[in-house]
């Protein structure tokens, strides 16, 4: 082999290696690398039952109930297809409100209620003053819905 | 002239290191003993309860593997640089990257592979179910091999440096963190009955990326290290 | 084996070691069949010059040309023609003399056992061939390194203090080897502060101050 | 062009030029940062979800942006230095590292302070945060490696190799929020379609980023001058320079 | 605008002001250290230069 051919072989080997790496990476991104499960996945039994995991979804409007005399709250998480009842004892983050996307970490109880040990509020990448938000309301809710549905299945 | 082919040269490097290791087997065994000792520390320090232990088993095996690989890497190039062998390699007219890759491959066979072989047994002692053996082995195979190359870059950079071993961990550990994350995630997912394909594919992606670009970085680093 | 009209040229090389400007505009030319001896007191930069020529050290400015082409960018081809004997003998203490040659000189050429034995014999250490190199004396180790240089079949020899640790017989051996190499049309470049081939007709000197 | 690079690459010329350049970065940077601070804290309206806490955005996002920007600058400078053997490029990489580490630290800490009231946690081990933490370690490793060599030229090239190897982390940080659905929100400004920040909130963010960039430019000028001095200690041009 | 209301930051005073304060500290520290490093190098360069002149 001439030195020139030798160099070509080396370059080719590097390109093949990088190509294989890219192929694997692309495959992996289609797989379940999820940080959290959607309520639909919980209902269909995809989520683990024996250990704690994360559920993500929107807090359903009108579902938030506080137990009088304690810090316990109950609410329903939805991805507009299925919903999961969540119970949580503790201080909620400031962004927590109905219609808001949240991620809860905890365990599924036998009766299908999700007992959260921790509730984190996920805020979206949109920033705007309240007045603007008010005027956008119907539209914004529609996008919020598709977003939440999309989040579960990525 | 009968110039030796690159493959023949790489094979010579590989057999030379095997021969040397055979004559110094006690040094080669050290990382493996370290691995076993570190993993047995965890049940003593946390809890002997297997149901509790299995929750952290994946992480424990991976952290121990990472640390023991680092231990072995520190001396990877030292003697060859100090006795002048490495400058002869640089001047051999063979592509240095291939020679170094062969050396790292031999190093992996001597330190990474035994660790992979023994890890299911240690895993069982930590409560790892039989179902997760396959994932553990595959993830460690990919992970330790990647670590050998990554660590090779770090070792090549720090070979002529004061306090090289501390520096080596500072350089290699951040780069190795994705391995740790995906590797232990794969093991945990397999234990919980989920499909570990996602993290395993990411490990494979990192492995091939490091395998193809790592030798370039290693040879650049070695050329700098033989200057002194 | 030596390419037609082989010539090594160093053009205005400048090199620094840390804070010191060691090589200032060093230039020289060596043609096929010539031996250039670099002399000068300790610390004057002989080793630095040789390492820059080999490409082990980067020069601040200036270039090395081999057969009219700059070495940078085609270093593998240049190195295939280059045999370098540095301060360290580049030996593995745990390997035997034969193994040392096979594993190091073998990177360059495919070697038969006969060729290895011939090189050992030429350097006068054939009887030590199967001893681990740790048990050789300093002079024998240097002879082993010379055997490696012979097996490299290089056109250009770059030798840094080749006679260190050698007895008178050893020095004569080095002189003979260089003479033979140069008479075959090879090029040689050596740094030495001892007497070395001082009366050879092919000798040229580079005095460094 | 080459002549210009060569001329700029000569230490005395670069030294003087950087000295003249520095105030052109420094004063506008100060002005823009003060303006953006006032705008962001006082004039910009509160967010519909986060109220006034979103104002942390104006220090967090520019820091995070600069942490990656600086790394890319450092790696590119290191690459130029390694390939074309330009000493000034190595000096620039060396000058950028501590600045980048400071921005990374700032991004991590302000992000953490922001995360506590909004997400409900100081820290989560998600891809964005973890990879930003790795970036900090990379900066620290780079500086440690550089410090451990006695010979400045070897230090330059060895740390350049490390900087280039580590550059792979930058796209991972940037796309981590896209590739993995995590707690951290997606990028707001660099989306290809229209940015999802209301205009009155966006303007101060841009001003702040511009201010940070200029501030970075000013710091680089200063640190690069120091690097040049350190490397050219024996050169006689220094006499005329002051 | 009411100063107290402004300082209160809608109840997020602790978080907002800590962030901005910290940012200020880091930016100023960077500025000072850059100046200090440059001054140090200048001083040492001058010392070396005068040493050299004295010797010759």
Coordinates of C-alpha atoms in Angstrom, one line a residue, chain D residues 15 33 37 41-42 50 52-53 55-56 58-59 99 102-103 105-106 109-110 113 116-118 122 212 215 218-219 222-223 225-226 229-230 233-234 238-239 242, chain E residues 1 5-6 8-12 14-20 22-24 26-31 33-35 37-38 41-46 48-49 52-53:
Chain D
X15 CA -0.6 43.6 22.7
X33 CA -25.6 45.3 31.3
X37 CA -30.7 45.1 34.5
X41 CA -36.1 44.2 36.8
X42 CA -38.3 47.3 36.5
X50 CA -44.0 32.8 37.1
X52 CA -41.5 38.2 39.1
X53 CA -39.4 35.2 39.6
X55 CA -36.7 37.9 36.0
X56 CA -33.9 35.5 37.0
X58 CA -32.1 37.8 32.5
X59 CA -29.0 36.6 34.4
X99 CA -14.1 33.2 32.1
X102 CA -17.2 31.6 35.9
X103 CA -20.1 31.8 33.5
X105 CA -20.8 28.4 37.6
X106 CA -23.2 31.4 37.4
X109 CA -26.2 28.6 40.6
X110 CA -28.8 31.0 39.2
X113 CA -32.1 29.4 42.6
X116 CA -36.4 26.0 43.7
X117 CA -39.5 28.2 43.6
X118 CA -40.6 27.2 40.1
X122 CA -32.9 23.0 43.8
X212 CA -22.4 39.8 28.3
X215 CA -18.1 42.0 28.7
X218 CA -13.4 43.0 27.2
X219 CA -12.2 40.3 29.6
X222 CA -7.4 42.0 29.3
X223 CA -6.5 38.4 30.0
X225 CA -2.7 40.9 27.2
X226 CA -1.6 39.3 30.5
X229 CA 3.2 39.4 28.7
X230 CA 3.7 36.1 30.5
X233 CA 8.9 38.1 29.2
X234 CA 12.3 38.5 27.6
X238 CA 8.2 45.6 26.1
X239 CA 10.3 48.6 26.7
X242 CA 4.7 51.2 28.2
Chain E
X1 CA -43.6 52.6 41.5
X5 CA -43.3 46.5 46.2
X6 CA -40.4 46.5 43.8
X8 CA -40.4 42.5 47.3
X9 CA -40.4 41.1 43.7
X10 CA -43.9 39.6 44.1
X11 CA -42.7 37.5 47.0
X12 CA -39.6 36.1 45.2
X14 CA -34.9 36.1 48.1
X15 CA -34.5 34.3 44.9
X16 CA -34.4 37.2 42.5
X17 CA -32.0 39.4 44.5
X18 CA -29.7 36.5 45.4
X19 CA -29.4 35.7 41.7
X20 CA -28.7 39.2 40.7
X22 CA -24.4 36.7 42.8
X23 CA -24.2 37.6 39.2
X24 CA -22.8 41.0 40.1
X26 CA -19.0 37.1 39.8
X27 CA -18.9 39.7 37.1
X28 CA -17.0 42.1 39.3
X29 CA -14.7 39.4 40.6
X30 CA -13.8 38.5 37.0
X31 CA -13.2 42.1 36.2
X33 CA -9.0 39.3 38.7
X34 CA -8.4 40.2 35.0
X35 CA -7.0 43.6 36.0
X37 CA -3.5 39.3 36.5
X38 CA -2.6 41.9 33.9
X41 CA 2.4 40.3 34.6
X42 CA 3.2 43.9 33.7
X43 CA 5.1 44.3 36.9
X44 CA 7.0 41.1 36.6
X45 CA 7.9 41.9 33.0
X46 CA 9.2 45.3 34.0
X48 CA 12.8 41.3 34.4
X49 CA 13.5 44.0 31.9
X52 CA 18.4 42.4 32.3
X53 CA 19.5 46.0 31.8

